[in-house]
Coordinates of C-alpha atoms and ligand atoms in Angstrom, one line a residue:
M1 CA 63.6 -48.5 40.1
I2 CA 60.3 -48.4 38.3
P3 CA 61.3 -46.6 35.0
F4 CA 59.1 -43.9 33.6
L5 CA 59.2 -45.7 30.3
D6 CA 61.3 -48.6 29.1
L7 CA 61.2 -48.7 25.3
N8 CA 62.9 -52.1 25.1
Q9 CA 60.0 -53.6 27.1
V10 CA 57.4 -51.6 25.1
N11 CA 58.7 -53.0 21.8
A12 CA 59.6 -56.5 23.0
P13 CA 56.2 -58.1 22.1
Y14 CA 56.7 -57.0 18.5
L15 CA 60.4 -57.8 18.1
Q16 CA 60.1 -60.7 15.8
A17 CA 57.5 -59.0 13.5
I18 CA 59.6 -55.8 13.5
E19 CA 62.7 -57.9 12.5
D20 CA 60.7 -59.6 9.7
A21 CA 59.4 -56.3 8.4
S22 CA 62.8 -54.6 8.6
L23 CA 64.4 -57.5 6.6
R24 CA 61.6 -57.2 4.1
V25 CA 62.4 -53.5 3.6
I26 CA 66.2 -54.1 3.4
R27 CA 65.8 -56.9 0.8
S28 CA 63.3 -54.9 -1.2
G29 CA 66.0 -52.4 -2.3
W30 CA 63.4 -49.6 -2.1
Y31 CA 63.7 -47.3 0.9
I32 CA 61.8 -44.1 0.3
L33 CA 58.2 -43.4 -0.9
G34 CA 57.2 -47.0 -1.6
N35 CA 54.6 -49.7 -0.8
E36 CA 55.3 -49.8 2.9
L37 CA 54.5 -46.1 3.2
N38 CA 51.4 -46.4 0.9
S39 CA 50.0 -49.3 3.0
F40 CA 50.7 -47.6 6.4
E41 CA 49.1 -44.3 5.1
K42 CA 46.0 -46.2 4.1
A43 CA 45.8 -48.1 7.4
F44 CA 46.3 -45.0 9.5
A45 CA 43.7 -43.0 7.6
E46 CA 41.3 -45.8 8.2
Y47 CA 42.2 -46.1 11.8
C48 CA 41.6 -42.3 12.2
E49 CA 38.3 -42.7 10.3
T50 CA 39.3 -40.1 7.8
E51 CA 40.1 -40.0 4.1
H52 CA 43.7 -39.1 3.8
C53 CA 47.0 -39.7 5.6
I54 CA 50.4 -38.4 4.4
G55 CA 53.5 -39.8 6.1
V56 CA 56.2 -37.2 6.9
A57 CA 59.5 -37.2 8.7
N58 CA 58.3 -36.2 12.2
G59 CA 55.6 -34.4 14.2
L60 CA 57.1 -31.0 14.0
D61 CA 57.2 -31.2 10.2
A62 CA 53.6 -32.4 10.2
I63 CA 52.5 -29.1 11.7
T64 CA 54.9 -27.1 9.6
L65 CA 53.6 -28.8 6.3
I66 CA 50.0 -28.2 7.2
L67 CA 50.7 -24.4 7.8
L68 CA 52.8 -24.3 4.6
A69 CA 50.0 -25.9 2.6
L70 CA 47.4 -23.5 3.9
D71 CA 49.5 -20.6 2.5
L72 CA 48.5 -18.1 5.1
P73 CA 49.4 -14.4 4.7
A74 CA 52.6 -13.2 6.4
D75 CA 51.9 -11.9 9.9
A76 CA 48.7 -13.8 10.2
E77 CA 47.8 -14.5 13.8
I78 CA 47.6 -18.2 14.8
I79 CA 46.0 -19.1 18.1
V80 CA 48.0 -21.6 20.0
P81 CA 47.7 -23.2 23.4
A82 CA 50.0 -21.6 26.0
N83 CA 50.2 -25.0 27.8
T84 CA 51.9 -27.3 25.3
Y85 CA 55.2 -28.7 24.1
I86 CA 57.2 -26.1 22.2
A87 CA 56.9 -28.2 19.0
S88 CA 53.3 -27.1 18.7
V89 CA 54.4 -23.5 18.3
L90 CA 57.8 -23.5 16.6
P91 CA 56.2 -24.0 13.1
V92 CA 54.2 -20.8 13.5
S93 CA 57.2 -18.6 14.2
Y94 CA 59.4 -20.5 11.7
L95 CA 56.9 -19.5 9.0
H96 CA 56.9 -15.9 10.2
L97 CA 53.3 -16.2 11.4
K98 CA 52.4 -14.8 14.8
P99 CA 51.6 -17.1 17.7
V100 CA 48.8 -15.9 20.0
F101 CA 49.0 -17.8 23.3
V102 CA 45.7 -18.8 24.9
E103 CA 45.4 -20.0 28.4
P104 CA 44.0 -23.5 29.2
D105 CA 41.0 -24.6 31.1
P106 CA 42.5 -24.9 34.6
H107 CA 41.0 -28.4 35.2
T108 CA 41.8 -30.1 31.9
M109 CA 44.9 -28.0 31.2
L110 CA 43.8 -28.0 27.5
I111 CA 43.1 -24.9 25.4
D112 CA 39.8 -23.3 26.5
P113 CA 37.3 -22.5 23.6
A114 CA 35.9 -19.5 25.5
R115 CA 39.4 -18.0 25.8
I116 CA 40.0 -18.8 22.1
E117 CA 37.0 -16.7 21.1
Q118 CA 38.2 -13.8 23.1
A119 CA 41.6 -13.9 21.4
I120 CA 40.2 -13.8 17.8
T121 CA 41.0 -10.6 15.9
P122 CA 40.6 -9.7 12.2
A123 CA 44.2 -10.9 11.7
T124 CA 43.5 -14.4 13.1
K125 CA 43.7 -17.0 10.3
A126 CA 44.0 -20.4 12.2
I127 CA 43.7 -22.1 15.5
I128 CA 46.2 -24.8 16.5
T129 CA 44.7 -27.1 19.2
V130 CA 46.7 -29.7 21.1
D131 CA 45.4 -33.0 22.5
L132 CA 48.0 -32.7 25.3
Y133 CA 48.7 -35.7 27.5
G134 CA 46.4 -37.9 25.3
R135 CA 43.1 -36.2 25.9
S136 CA 41.2 -34.6 23.1
C137 CA 40.7 -30.8 23.5
E138 CA 37.1 -29.4 23.1
I139 CA 37.4 -29.9 19.4
A140 CA 33.7 -29.9 18.5
A141 CA 33.3 -26.4 20.0
I142 CA 36.6 -25.3 18.4
V143 CA 35.6 -26.6 14.9
D144 CA 32.3 -24.6 15.4
L145 CA 34.4 -21.5 16.2
G146 CA 36.5 -22.2 13.1
R147 CA 33.3 -22.2 11.0
K148 CA 31.9 -19.1 12.7
Y149 CA 35.0 -17.0 12.1
K150 CA 36.2 -18.7 8.9
L151 CA 39.4 -19.9 10.5
K152 CA 41.4 -23.1 9.7
V153 CA 41.6 -25.5 12.6
I154 CA 44.7 -27.6 13.0
T155 CA 45.1 -30.3 15.7
D156 CA 48.4 -31.4 17.1
A157 CA 47.6 -35.0 18.1
A158 CA 51.2 -36.0 18.6
Q159 CA 50.3 -37.3 22.1
A160 CA 46.8 -38.7 21.3
H161 CA 46.8 -41.6 18.8
G162 CA 43.5 -43.5 19.4
A163 CA 41.8 -40.8 21.5
T164 CA 38.3 -39.9 20.6
H165 CA 35.9 -36.9 21.2
T166 CA 32.2 -37.8 21.4
G167 CA 33.1 -41.1 19.8
R168 CA 34.9 -39.7 16.8
K169 CA 38.6 -40.2 16.5
V170 CA 41.0 -37.3 16.8
G171 CA 42.5 -37.1 13.3
A172 CA 39.0 -36.8 11.8
W173 CA 37.9 -33.5 13.3
A174 CA 40.1 -30.6 12.3
D175 CA 40.9 -29.4 8.8
A176 CA 44.2 -31.3 9.3
T177 CA 45.7 -33.2 12.2
A178 CA 49.4 -33.7 12.9
F179 CA 50.8 -36.9 14.5
S180 CA 54.2 -37.7 15.8
F181 CA 55.5 -41.3 15.9
Y182 CA 58.5 -40.4 18.1
P183 CA 59.5 -43.6 19.9
T184 CA 57.9 -42.7 23.2
K185 CA 54.5 -41.9 21.7
N186 CA 51.4 -44.2 22.0
L187 CA 52.2 -45.4 18.5
G188 CA 56.0 -45.1 18.3
A189 CA 58.5 -45.8 15.5
L190 CA 62.1 -46.9 16.1
G191 CA 63.3 -43.5 14.9
D192 CA 61.6 -40.2 13.8
A193 CA 58.3 -40.3 12.0
G194 CA 55.1 -38.4 11.7
A195 CA 51.9 -38.1 9.7
I196 CA 49.1 -35.7 8.7
T197 CA 45.5 -36.8 8.5
T198 CA 42.8 -34.8 6.7
G199 CA 39.4 -35.2 5.0
D200 CA 40.3 -32.4 2.5
A201 CA 41.5 -34.0 -0.7
A202 CA 43.1 -30.8 -2.1
L203 CA 45.0 -30.1 1.1
A204 CA 46.2 -33.8 1.2
E205 CA 47.4 -33.6 -2.4
K206 CA 49.3 -30.3 -1.8
I207 CA 51.0 -31.8 1.3
R208 CA 52.0 -34.8 -0.7
Y209 CA 53.9 -32.5 -3.1
L210 CA 55.3 -30.3 -0.3
R211 CA 56.9 -33.2 1.6
N212 CA 58.9 -34.2 -1.5
Y213 CA 60.4 -30.9 -2.8
G214 CA 57.1 -29.9 -4.2
S215 CA 57.0 -32.8 -6.5
V216 CA 55.1 -36.0 -7.1
I217 CA 56.5 -36.7 -10.5
R218 CA 60.3 -36.9 -10.5
Y219 CA 62.0 -33.7 -11.6
Q220 CA 58.7 -31.8 -12.0
N221 CA 58.2 -29.3 -9.2
E222 CA 54.9 -27.6 -8.6
Y223 CA 55.8 -25.9 -5.3
Q224 CA 58.9 -24.9 -3.3
G225 CA 58.6 -27.9 -1.0
V226 CA 60.8 -29.5 1.6
N227 CA 62.3 -33.0 2.2
S228 CA 60.1 -34.5 4.9
R229 CA 59.2 -38.1 4.1
L230 CA 58.3 -41.0 6.3
D231 CA 60.8 -43.7 5.2
E232 CA 59.9 -47.3 4.3
M233 CA 61.6 -48.8 7.3
Q234 CA 59.7 -46.7 9.8
A235 CA 56.5 -47.1 7.8
A236 CA 56.9 -50.9 7.9
I237 CA 57.6 -50.9 11.7
L238 CA 54.5 -48.6 12.3
G239 CA 52.5 -51.0 10.2
V240 CA 53.5 -53.8 12.6
K241 CA 52.5 -51.9 15.7
L242 CA 49.3 -50.1 14.6
P243 CA 47.0 -53.2 15.0
Y244 CA 48.0 -53.3 18.7
L245 CA 47.4 -49.6 19.4
D246 CA 43.9 -50.1 20.7
A247 CA 44.8 -52.9 23.0
E248 CA 47.7 -50.8 24.4
N249 CA 45.4 -47.8 24.9
T250 CA 42.9 -50.1 26.7
R251 CA 45.7 -51.1 29.1
R252 CA 46.6 -47.4 29.6
R253 CA 42.9 -46.7 30.4
E254 CA 42.8 -49.4 33.0
I255 CA 45.9 -48.0 34.8
A256 CA 44.5 -44.4 34.6
A257 CA 41.2 -45.6 36.0
R258 CA 43.0 -47.3 38.9
Y259 CA 45.2 -44.2 39.6
L260 CA 42.1 -42.0 39.6
R261 CA 40.3 -44.4 42.0
E262 CA 43.1 -45.1 44.4
L263 CA 45.4 -42.1 44.6
Q264 CA 44.6 -40.1 47.7
C265 CA 47.1 -37.6 48.9
S266 CA 46.2 -34.2 50.2
D267 CA 47.1 -31.3 47.8
L268 CA 47.5 -33.8 45.0
M269 CA 45.4 -32.7 42.0
L270 CA 44.4 -35.5 39.7
P271 CA 43.7 -35.2 35.9
P272 CA 40.0 -35.2 34.9
G273 CA 38.4 -38.6 35.1
D274 CA 35.2 -37.8 33.2
R275 CA 36.3 -39.2 29.8
I276 CA 38.5 -42.2 30.8
D277 CA 37.6 -44.2 27.7
E278 CA 38.0 -41.4 25.2
D279 CA 41.4 -40.3 26.5
A280 CA 44.5 -42.1 25.1
W281 CA 46.4 -41.5 28.4
H282 CA 49.8 -40.8 26.8
L283 CA 50.8 -39.3 30.1
F284 CA 49.2 -39.3 33.6
V285 CA 49.8 -35.8 34.8
V286 CA 49.1 -34.9 38.4
R287 CA 49.8 -31.6 40.1
H288 CA 51.2 -30.9 43.5
P289 CA 52.2 -27.5 45.1
R290 CA 55.4 -29.1 46.5
R291 CA 56.5 -30.8 43.2
A292 CA 60.3 -30.9 43.8
E293 CA 59.8 -32.6 47.2
L294 CA 57.4 -35.2 45.7
V295 CA 59.7 -35.9 42.8
A296 CA 62.7 -36.4 45.1
Y297 CA 60.6 -38.5 47.5
L298 CA 59.4 -40.8 44.7
E299 CA 62.9 -41.0 43.2
A300 CA 64.3 -42.1 46.6
R301 CA 61.7 -44.8 46.8
G302 CA 62.4 -46.1 43.3
V303 CA 59.7 -44.4 41.2
Q304 CA 61.0 -42.4 38.2
T305 CA 58.8 -39.5 37.2
N306 CA 59.0 -36.8 34.6
V307 CA 57.8 -33.2 34.2
H308 CA 55.8 -32.3 31.1
Y309 CA 56.9 -29.5 31.0
P310 CA 59.1 -27.5 33.4
Q311 CA 59.1 -24.1 31.6
P312 CA 56.3 -22.5 29.5
I313 CA 57.1 -21.6 25.9
H314 CA 56.6 -17.8 26.5
K315 CA 59.3 -18.0 29.2
Q316 CA 61.9 -19.9 27.1
L317 CA 64.9 -18.0 25.8
A318 CA 63.8 -19.0 22.3
Y319 CA 60.7 -16.8 22.7
K320 CA 62.3 -13.9 24.6
E321 CA 60.0 -11.5 22.7
F322 CA 57.2 -12.9 25.0
K323 CA 59.2 -12.7 28.2
D324 CA 56.9 -10.0 29.7
L325 CA 53.7 -11.9 28.9
H326 CA 52.0 -13.1 32.0
L327 CA 49.9 -16.2 31.7
P328 CA 49.2 -17.2 35.3
L329 CA 47.3 -20.5 34.7
T330 CA 50.0 -21.8 32.3
E331 CA 52.8 -20.7 34.6
Q332 CA 51.2 -22.4 37.6
I333 CA 50.7 -25.6 35.7
H334 CA 54.4 -25.6 34.7
E335 CA 55.4 -25.2 38.4
Q336 CA 53.2 -28.0 39.6
V337 CA 52.9 -30.9 37.1
I338 CA 54.4 -34.3 37.6
S339 CA 53.9 -37.3 35.2
L340 CA 53.6 -40.6 37.0
P341 CA 54.6 -43.8 35.1
L342 CA 51.8 -44.9 32.8
N343 CA 52.6 -47.2 29.9
P344 CA 51.3 -50.5 28.5
V345 CA 54.1 -52.6 30.1
I346 CA 53.9 -51.4 33.7
T347 CA 52.7 -54.2 35.9
D348 CA 49.7 -54.1 38.4
D349 CA 52.2 -54.6 41.2
E350 CA 54.2 -51.6 40.1
V351 CA 51.0 -49.5 39.8
A352 CA 50.0 -50.6 43.3
Y353 CA 53.5 -49.7 44.7
I354 CA 53.3 -46.2 43.0
I355 CA 49.9 -45.6 44.5
Q356 CA 50.9 -46.7 47.9
T357 CA 54.1 -44.6 47.9
V358 CA 52.3 -41.5 46.6
N359 CA 49.6 -41.9 49.2
Q360 CA 52.1 -42.0 52.0
F361 CA 53.8 -38.7 50.9
D362 CA 51.9 -36.5 53.3
R363 CA 52.0 -39.1 56.1
Q364 CA 55.8 -39.4 56.3
Ligands
LIG1 C1 52.5 -32.1 21.6 C2 53.6 -32.4 20.6 N1 53.7 -31.8 19.5 C3 54.6 -32.0 18.6 C4 55.6 -32.9 18.8 C5 56.7 -33.1 17.8 O1 56.9 -34.4 17.4 P1 58.3 -34.9 16.8 O2 59.2 -35.1 18.0 O3 58.0 -36.1 16.1 O4 58.8 -33.8 15.9 C6 55.6 -33.6 20.0 C7 56.6 -34.6 20.4 O5 57.8 -34.5 20.5 C8 54.6 -33.3 21.0 O6 54.6 -33.9 22.2

């Protein structure tokens, strides 16, 4: 079986360095808010070509903390992509703000700036964009919309470490960008971890307080904060892996380019290939009208696939208040998407086998 993703293999090249870093942390006797976090925050801000990085406990908290720091009025409308993972939207409703779902561009499957503009009302206060599957959304146009309508722009780049838009890193565009370092991500920890990048010094400072009970000096609390810190162990491990992120993304781009060149199967829709070198290719998401058949066919031939995602947010029980909302583009995407294996450790032979097998699907 070709696994969708084997994390043992992904981390194998770094095992010795991870063991050394972990031992260093264990022996330091300092496990929360220390030197490992400081140096990772500095390195990740530099990597994202921005001023500030604040390490937090996970990607969901990163989005929540940005919204909390922006201190938006209750019932403010927040524009969110209809096609995304639920974690992009949960912070909005958790903070009693109103998510306004916007359909994607049918080709890129990412939030469509023209549709965002149509959804803006006097109650709109922010736009959350998502660089889903590893490709940057149309962030330049969305930042312009933010300026035009005086809205905050937040990017969820949980799937897009290392992606760029017109040559500039995601993480440097929006008012603030949220990252997840969940183990399967392009930059993955060995546990939960996340970060926020921003060029806004005041926002960065407030988030630094908020992630630590609203405090930066022990027992002095300026805000009603939360406990959401990126611990020293995960920061040290991320510090080991960050220098290799670009090389891993280059390998992802090679595989994506080959899939785009060689996959030929009728009714199979490929992801856009116009920005291969800007995309971080977290996932290689194709579409097929007979998804269940294709998934079973590949499984029977030893290729493990995945579906990102099977059910749209507005059709989840958790969001039953939106159950009558009809978002046809998003709903069709959720019925058709399949993620093929794409990761830095898959071999050329495995890629060749996947291509050959997919291409024979309609010739069986
Ligand atoms: C698009 C997106 N946003 C947010 C998250 C949340 O990240 P985390 O699992 O670290 O909370 C994830 C990952 O799970 C994600 O894929």
